[in-house]
PDB file of N, CA and C in Angstrom:
ATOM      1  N   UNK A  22     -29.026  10.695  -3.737  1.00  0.00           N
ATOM      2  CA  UNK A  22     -28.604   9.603  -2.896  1.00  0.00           C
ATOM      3  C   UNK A  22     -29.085   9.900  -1.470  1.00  0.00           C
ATOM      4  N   UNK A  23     -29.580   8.978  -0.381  1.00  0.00           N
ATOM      5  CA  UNK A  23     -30.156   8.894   0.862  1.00  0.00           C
ATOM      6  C   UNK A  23     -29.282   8.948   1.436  1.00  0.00           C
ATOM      7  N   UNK A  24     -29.368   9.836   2.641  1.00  0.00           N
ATOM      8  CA  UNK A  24     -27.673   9.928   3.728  1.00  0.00           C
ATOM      9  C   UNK A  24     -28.253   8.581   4.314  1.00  0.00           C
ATOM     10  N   UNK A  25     -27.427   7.668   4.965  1.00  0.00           N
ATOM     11  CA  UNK A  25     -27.158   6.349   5.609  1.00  0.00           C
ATOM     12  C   UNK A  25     -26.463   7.265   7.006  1.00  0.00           C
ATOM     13  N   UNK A  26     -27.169   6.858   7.910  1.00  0.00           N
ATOM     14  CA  UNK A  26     -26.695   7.740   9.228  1.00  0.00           C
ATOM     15  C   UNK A  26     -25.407   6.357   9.526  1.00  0.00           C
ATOM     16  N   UNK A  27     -24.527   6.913  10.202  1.00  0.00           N
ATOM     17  CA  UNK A  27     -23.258   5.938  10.920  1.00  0.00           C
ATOM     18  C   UNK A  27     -23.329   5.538  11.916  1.00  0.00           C
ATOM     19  N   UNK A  28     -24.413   6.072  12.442  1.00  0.00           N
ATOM     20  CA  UNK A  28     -24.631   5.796  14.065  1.00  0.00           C
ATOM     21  C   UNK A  28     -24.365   6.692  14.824  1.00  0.00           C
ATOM     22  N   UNK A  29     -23.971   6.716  16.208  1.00  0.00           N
ATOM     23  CA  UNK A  29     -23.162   7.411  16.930  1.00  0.00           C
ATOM     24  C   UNK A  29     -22.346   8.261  16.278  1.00  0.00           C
ATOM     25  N   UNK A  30     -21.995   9.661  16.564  1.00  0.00           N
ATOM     26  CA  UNK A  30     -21.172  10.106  15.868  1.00  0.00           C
ATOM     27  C   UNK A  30     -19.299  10.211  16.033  1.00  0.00           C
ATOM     28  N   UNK A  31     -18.650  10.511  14.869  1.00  0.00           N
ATOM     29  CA  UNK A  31     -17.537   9.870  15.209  1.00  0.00           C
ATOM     30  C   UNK A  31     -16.733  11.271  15.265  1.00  0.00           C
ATOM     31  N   UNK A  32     -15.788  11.478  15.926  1.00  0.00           N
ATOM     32  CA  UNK A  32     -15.204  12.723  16.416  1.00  0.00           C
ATOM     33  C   UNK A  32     -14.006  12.385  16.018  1.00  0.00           C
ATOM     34  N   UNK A  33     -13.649  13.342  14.758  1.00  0.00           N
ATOM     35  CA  UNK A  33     -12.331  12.764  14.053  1.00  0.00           C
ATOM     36  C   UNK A  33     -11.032  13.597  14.592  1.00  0.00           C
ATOM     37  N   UNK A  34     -11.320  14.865  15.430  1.00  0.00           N
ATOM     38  CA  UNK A  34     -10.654  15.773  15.903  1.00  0.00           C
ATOM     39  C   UNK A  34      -9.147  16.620  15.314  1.00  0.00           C
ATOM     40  N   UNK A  35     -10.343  16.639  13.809  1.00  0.00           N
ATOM     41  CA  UNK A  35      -9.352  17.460  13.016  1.00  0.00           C
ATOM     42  C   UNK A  35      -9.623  19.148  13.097  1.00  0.00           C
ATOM     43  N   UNK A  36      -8.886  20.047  13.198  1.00  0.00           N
ATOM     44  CA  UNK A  36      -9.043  21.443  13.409  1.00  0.00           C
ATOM     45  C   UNK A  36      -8.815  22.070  12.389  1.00  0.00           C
ATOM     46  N   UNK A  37      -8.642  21.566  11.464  1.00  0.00           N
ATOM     47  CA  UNK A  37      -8.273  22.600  10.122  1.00  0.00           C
ATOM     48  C   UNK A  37      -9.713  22.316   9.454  1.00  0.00           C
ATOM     49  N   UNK A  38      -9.773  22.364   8.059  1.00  0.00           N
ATOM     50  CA  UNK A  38     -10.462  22.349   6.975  1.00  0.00           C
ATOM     51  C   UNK A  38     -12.136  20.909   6.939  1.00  0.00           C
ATOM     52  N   UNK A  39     -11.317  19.946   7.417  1.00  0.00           N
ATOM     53  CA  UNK A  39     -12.156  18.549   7.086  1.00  0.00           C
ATOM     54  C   UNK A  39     -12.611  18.399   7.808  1.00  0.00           C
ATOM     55  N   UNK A  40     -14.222  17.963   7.778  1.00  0.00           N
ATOM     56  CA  UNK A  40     -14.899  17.312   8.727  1.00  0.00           C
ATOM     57  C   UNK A  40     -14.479  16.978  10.432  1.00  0.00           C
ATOM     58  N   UNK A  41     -14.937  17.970  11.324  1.00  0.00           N
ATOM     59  CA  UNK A  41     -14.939  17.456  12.823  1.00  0.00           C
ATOM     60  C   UNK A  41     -15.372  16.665  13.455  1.00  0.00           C
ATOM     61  N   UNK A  42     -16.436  16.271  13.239  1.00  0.00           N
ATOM     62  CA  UNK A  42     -17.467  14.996  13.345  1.00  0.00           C
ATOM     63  C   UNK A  42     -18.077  14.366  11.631  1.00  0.00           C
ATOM     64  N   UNK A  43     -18.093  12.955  12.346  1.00  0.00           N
ATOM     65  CA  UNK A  43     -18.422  12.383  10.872  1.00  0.00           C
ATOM     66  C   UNK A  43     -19.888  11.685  11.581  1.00  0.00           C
ATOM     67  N   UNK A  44     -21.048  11.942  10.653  1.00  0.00           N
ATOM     68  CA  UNK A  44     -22.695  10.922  11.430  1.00  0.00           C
ATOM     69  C   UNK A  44     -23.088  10.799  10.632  1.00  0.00           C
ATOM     70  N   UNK A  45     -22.775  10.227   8.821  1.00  0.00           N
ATOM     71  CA  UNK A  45     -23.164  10.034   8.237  1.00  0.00           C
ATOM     72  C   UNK A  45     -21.976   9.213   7.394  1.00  0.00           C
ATOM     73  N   UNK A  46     -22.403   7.706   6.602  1.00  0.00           N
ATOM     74  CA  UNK A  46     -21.334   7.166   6.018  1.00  0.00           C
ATOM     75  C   UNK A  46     -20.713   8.072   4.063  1.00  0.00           C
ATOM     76  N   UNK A  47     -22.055   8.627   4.081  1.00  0.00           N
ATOM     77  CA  UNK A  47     -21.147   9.646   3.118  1.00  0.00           C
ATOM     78  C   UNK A  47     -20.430  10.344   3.312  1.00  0.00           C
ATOM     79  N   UNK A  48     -20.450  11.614   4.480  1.00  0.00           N
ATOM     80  CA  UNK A  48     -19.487  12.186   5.055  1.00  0.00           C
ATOM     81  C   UNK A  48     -18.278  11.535   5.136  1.00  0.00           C
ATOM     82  N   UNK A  49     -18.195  10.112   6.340  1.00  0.00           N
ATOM     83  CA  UNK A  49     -17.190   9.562   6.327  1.00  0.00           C
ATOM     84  C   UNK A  49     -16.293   8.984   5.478  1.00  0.00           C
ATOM     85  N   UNK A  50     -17.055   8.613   4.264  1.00  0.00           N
ATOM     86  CA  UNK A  50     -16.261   8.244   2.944  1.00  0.00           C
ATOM     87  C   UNK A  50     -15.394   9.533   2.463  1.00  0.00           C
ATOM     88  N   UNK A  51     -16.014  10.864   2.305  1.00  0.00           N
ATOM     89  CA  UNK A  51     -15.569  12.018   1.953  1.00  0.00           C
ATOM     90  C   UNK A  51     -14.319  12.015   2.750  1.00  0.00           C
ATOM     91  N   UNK A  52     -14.075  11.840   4.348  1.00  0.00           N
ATOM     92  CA  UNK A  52     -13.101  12.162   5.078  1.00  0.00           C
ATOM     93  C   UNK A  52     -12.017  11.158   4.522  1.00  0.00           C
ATOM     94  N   UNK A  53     -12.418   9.908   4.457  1.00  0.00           N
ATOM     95  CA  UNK A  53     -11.269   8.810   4.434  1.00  0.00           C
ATOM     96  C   UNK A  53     -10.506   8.859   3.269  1.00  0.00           C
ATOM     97  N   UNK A  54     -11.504   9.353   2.396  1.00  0.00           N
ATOM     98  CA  UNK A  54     -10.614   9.909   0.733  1.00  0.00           C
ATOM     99  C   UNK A  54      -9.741  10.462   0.910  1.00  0.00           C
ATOM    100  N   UNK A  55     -10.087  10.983   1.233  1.00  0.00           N
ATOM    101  CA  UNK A  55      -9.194  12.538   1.195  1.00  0.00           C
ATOM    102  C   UNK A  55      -8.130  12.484   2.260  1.00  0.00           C
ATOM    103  N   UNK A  56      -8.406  11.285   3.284  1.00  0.00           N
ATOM    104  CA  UNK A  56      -6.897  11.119   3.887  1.00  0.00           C
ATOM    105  C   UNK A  56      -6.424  10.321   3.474  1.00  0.00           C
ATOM    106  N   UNK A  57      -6.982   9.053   2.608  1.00  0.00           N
ATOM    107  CA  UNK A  57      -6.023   8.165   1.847  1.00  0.00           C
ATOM    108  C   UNK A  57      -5.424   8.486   1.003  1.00  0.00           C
ATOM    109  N   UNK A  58      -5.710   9.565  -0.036  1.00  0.00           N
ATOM    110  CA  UNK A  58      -5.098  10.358  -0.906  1.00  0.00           C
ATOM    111  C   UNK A  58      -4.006  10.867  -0.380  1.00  0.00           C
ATOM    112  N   UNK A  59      -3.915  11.584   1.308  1.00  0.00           N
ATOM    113  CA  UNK A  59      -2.940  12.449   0.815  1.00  0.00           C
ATOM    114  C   UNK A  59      -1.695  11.823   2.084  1.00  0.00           C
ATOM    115  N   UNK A  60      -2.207  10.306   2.490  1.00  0.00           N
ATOM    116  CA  UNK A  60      -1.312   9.136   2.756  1.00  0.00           C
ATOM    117  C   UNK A  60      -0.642   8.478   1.801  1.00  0.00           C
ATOM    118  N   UNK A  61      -0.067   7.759   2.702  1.00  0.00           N
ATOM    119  CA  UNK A  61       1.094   6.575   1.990  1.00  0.00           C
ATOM    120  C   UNK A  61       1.743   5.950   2.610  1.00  0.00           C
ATOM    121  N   UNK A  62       1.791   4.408   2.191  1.00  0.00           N
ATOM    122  CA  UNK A  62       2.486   3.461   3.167  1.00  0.00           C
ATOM    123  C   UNK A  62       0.914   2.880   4.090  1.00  0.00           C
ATOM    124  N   UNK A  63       1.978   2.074   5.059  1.00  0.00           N
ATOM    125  CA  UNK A  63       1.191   1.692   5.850  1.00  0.00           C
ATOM    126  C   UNK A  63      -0.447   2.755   6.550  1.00  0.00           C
ATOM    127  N   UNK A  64      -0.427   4.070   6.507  1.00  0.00           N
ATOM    128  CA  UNK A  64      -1.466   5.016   6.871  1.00  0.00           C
ATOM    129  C   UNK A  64      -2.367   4.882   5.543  1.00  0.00           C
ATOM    130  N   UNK A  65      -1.844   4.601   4.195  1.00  0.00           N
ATOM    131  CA  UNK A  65      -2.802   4.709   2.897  1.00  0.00           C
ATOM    132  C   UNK A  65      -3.600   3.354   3.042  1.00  0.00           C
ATOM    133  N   UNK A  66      -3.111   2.370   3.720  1.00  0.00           N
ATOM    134  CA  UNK A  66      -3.470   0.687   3.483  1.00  0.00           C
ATOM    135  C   UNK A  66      -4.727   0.926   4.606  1.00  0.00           C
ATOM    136  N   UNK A  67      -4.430   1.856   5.752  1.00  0.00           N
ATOM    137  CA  UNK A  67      -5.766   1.738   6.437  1.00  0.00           C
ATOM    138  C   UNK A  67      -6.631   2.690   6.280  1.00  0.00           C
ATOM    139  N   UNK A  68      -6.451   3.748   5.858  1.00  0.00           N
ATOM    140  CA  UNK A  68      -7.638   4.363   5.351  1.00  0.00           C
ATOM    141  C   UNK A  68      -8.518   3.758   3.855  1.00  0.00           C
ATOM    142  N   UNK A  69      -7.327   2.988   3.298  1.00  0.00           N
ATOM    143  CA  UNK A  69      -8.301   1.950   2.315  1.00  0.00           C
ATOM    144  C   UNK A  69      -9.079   1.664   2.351  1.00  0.00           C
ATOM    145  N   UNK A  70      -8.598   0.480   3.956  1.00  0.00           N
ATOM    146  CA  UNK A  70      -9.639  -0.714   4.343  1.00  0.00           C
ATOM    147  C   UNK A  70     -10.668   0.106   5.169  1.00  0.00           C
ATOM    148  N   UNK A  71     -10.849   1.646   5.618  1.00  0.00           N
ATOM    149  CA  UNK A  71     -11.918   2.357   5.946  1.00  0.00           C
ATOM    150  C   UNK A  71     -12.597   2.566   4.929  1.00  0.00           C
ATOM    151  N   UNK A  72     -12.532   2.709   4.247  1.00  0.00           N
ATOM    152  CA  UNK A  72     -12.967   3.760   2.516  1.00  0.00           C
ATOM    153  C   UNK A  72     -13.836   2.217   2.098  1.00  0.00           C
ATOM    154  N   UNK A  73     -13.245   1.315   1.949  1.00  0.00           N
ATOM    155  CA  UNK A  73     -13.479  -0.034   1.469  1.00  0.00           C
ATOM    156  C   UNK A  73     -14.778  -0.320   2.191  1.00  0.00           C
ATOM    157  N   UNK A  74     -14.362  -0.448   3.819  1.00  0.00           N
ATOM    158  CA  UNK A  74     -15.631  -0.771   4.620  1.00  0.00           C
ATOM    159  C   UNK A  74     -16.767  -0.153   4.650  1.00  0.00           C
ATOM    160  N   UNK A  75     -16.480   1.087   4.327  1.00  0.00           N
ATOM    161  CA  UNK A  75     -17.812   2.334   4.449  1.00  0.00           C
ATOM    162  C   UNK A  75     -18.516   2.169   3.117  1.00  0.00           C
ATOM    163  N   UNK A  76     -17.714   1.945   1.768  1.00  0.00           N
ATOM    164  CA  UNK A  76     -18.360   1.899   0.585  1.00  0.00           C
ATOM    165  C   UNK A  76     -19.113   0.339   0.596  1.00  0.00           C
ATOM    166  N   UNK A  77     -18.557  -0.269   1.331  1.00  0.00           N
ATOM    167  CA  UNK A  77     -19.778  -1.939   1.731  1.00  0.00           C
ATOM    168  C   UNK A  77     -20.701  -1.548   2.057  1.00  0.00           C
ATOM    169  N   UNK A  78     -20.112  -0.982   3.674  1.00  0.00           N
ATOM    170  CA  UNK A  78     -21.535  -0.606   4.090  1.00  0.00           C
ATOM    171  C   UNK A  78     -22.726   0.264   3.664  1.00  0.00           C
ATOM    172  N   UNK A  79     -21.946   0.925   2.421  1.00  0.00           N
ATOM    173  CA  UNK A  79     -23.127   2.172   2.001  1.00  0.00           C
ATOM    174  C   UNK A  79     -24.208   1.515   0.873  1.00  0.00           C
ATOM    175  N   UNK A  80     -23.749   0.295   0.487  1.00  0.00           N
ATOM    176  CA  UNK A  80     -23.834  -0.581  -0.508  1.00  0.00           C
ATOM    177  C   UNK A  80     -25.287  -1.183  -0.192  1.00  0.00           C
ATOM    178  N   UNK A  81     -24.565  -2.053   1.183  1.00  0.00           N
ATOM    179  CA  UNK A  81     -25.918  -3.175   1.815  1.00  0.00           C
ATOM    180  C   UNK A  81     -26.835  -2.042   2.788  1.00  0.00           C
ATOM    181  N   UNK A  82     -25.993  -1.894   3.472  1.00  0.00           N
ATOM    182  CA  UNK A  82     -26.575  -0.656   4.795  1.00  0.00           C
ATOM    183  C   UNK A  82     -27.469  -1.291   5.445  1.00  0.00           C
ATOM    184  N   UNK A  83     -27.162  -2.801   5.883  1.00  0.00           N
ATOM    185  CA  UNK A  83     -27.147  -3.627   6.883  1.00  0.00           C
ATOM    186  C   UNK A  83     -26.054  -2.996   8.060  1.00  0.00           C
ATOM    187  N   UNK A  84     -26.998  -3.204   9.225  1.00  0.00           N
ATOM    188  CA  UNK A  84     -26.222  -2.883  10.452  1.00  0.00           C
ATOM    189  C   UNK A  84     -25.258  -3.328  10.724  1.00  0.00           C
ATOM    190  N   UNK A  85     -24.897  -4.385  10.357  1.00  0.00           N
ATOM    191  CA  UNK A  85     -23.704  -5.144  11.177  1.00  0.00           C
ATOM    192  C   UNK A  85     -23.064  -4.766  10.304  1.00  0.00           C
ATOM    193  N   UNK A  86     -23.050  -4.444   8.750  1.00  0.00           N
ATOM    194  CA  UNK A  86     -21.787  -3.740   8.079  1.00  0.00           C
ATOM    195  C   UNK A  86     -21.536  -2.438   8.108  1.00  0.00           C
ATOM    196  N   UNK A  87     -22.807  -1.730   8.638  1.00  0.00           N
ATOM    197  CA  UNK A  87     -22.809  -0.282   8.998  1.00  0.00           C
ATOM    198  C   UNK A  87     -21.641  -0.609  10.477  1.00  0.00           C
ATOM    199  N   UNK A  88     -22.151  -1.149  11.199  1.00  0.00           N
ATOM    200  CA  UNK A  88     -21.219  -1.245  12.488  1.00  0.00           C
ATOM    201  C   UNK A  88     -19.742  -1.677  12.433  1.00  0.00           C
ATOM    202  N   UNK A  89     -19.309  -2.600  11.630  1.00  0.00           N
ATOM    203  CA  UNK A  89     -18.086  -2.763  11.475  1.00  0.00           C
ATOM    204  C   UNK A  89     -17.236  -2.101  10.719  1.00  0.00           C
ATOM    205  N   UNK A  90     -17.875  -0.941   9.676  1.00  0.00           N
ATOM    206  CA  UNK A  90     -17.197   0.009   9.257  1.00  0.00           C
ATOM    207  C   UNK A  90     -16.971   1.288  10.143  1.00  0.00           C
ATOM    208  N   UNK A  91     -17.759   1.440  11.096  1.00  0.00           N
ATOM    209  CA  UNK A  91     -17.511   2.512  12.050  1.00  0.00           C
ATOM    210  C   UNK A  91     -16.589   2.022  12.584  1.00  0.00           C
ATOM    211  N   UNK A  92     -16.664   1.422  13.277  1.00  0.00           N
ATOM    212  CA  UNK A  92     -15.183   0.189  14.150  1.00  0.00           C
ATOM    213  C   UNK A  92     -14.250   0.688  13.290  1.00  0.00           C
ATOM    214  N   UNK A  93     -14.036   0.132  12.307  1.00  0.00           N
ATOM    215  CA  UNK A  93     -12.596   0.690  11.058  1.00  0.00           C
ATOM    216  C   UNK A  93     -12.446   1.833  11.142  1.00  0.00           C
ATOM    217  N   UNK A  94     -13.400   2.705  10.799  1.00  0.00           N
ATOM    218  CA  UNK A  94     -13.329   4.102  10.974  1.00  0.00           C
ATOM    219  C   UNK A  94     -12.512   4.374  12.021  1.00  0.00           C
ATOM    220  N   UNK A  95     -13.155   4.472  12.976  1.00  0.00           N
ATOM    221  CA  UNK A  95     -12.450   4.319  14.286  1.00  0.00           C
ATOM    222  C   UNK A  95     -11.139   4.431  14.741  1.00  0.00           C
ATOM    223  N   UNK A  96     -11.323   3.072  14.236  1.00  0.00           N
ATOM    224  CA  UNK A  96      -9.529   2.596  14.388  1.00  0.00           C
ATOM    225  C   UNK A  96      -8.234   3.667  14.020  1.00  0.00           C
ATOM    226  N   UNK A  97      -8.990   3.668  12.694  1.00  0.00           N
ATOM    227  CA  UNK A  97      -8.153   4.565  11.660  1.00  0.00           C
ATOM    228  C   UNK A  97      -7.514   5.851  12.099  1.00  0.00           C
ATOM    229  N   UNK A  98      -9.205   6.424  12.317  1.00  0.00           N
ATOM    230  CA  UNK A  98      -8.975   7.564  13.192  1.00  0.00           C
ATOM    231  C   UNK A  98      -7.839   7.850  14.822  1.00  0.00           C
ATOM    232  N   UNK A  99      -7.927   6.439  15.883  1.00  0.00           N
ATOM    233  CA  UNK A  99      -6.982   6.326  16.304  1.00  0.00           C
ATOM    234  C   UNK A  99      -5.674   6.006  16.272  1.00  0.00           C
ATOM    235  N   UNK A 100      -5.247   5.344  14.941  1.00  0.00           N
ATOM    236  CA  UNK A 100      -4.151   5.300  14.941  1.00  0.00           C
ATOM    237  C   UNK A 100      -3.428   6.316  14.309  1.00  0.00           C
ATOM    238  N   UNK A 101      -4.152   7.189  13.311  1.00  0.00           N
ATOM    239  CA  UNK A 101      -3.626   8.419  12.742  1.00  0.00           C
ATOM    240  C   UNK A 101      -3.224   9.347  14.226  1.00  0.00           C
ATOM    241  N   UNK A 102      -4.425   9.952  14.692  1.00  0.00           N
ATOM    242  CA  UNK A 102      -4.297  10.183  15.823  1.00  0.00           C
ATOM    243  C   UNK A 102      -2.800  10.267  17.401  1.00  0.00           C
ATOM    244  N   UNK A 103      -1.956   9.026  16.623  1.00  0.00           N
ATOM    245  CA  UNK A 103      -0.881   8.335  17.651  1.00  0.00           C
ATOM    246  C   UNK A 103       0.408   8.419  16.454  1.00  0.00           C
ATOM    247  N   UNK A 104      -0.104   8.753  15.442  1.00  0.00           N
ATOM    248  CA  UNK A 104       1.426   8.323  14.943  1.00  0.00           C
ATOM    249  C   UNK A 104       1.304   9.983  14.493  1.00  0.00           C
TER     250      UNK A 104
END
């Protein structure tokens, strides 16, 4: 399989075990698994809709779906981040 770069890279600012930076949408799928897995509730519903967006985008790997899954990513990453 061809790595699909993510763009910019995304700084998930985890210190243990998983991925520190994510610049590739395989990587990032790897990360979002593995935090939707070991979520629940409202935190499992958005790493979904990350996991969901990244596996679109890895699909078409058109920019604008490459870009709006980073956005999700993102998000995700900030709201884990706060709660």
């Amino acid at each position: 399989m061809a790595i699909t770069p993510l763009g910019e890279r995304v700084e998930t600012y985890e210190t243990g075990g998983l991925h520190k930076y994510l610049d590739s949408i395989q990587a990032a799928l790897d990360y979002t698994l593995i935090k939707r897995d070991s979520s629940d509730g409202p935190m499992y519903e958005l790493w979904d809709a990350a996991y969901t967006g990244l596996a679109d985008a890895a699909s078409s790997r058109a920019p604008a779906d490459i870009a709006a899954a980073r956005a999700r990513l993102c998000e995700a990453i900030g709201v884990a981040l706060r709660s």
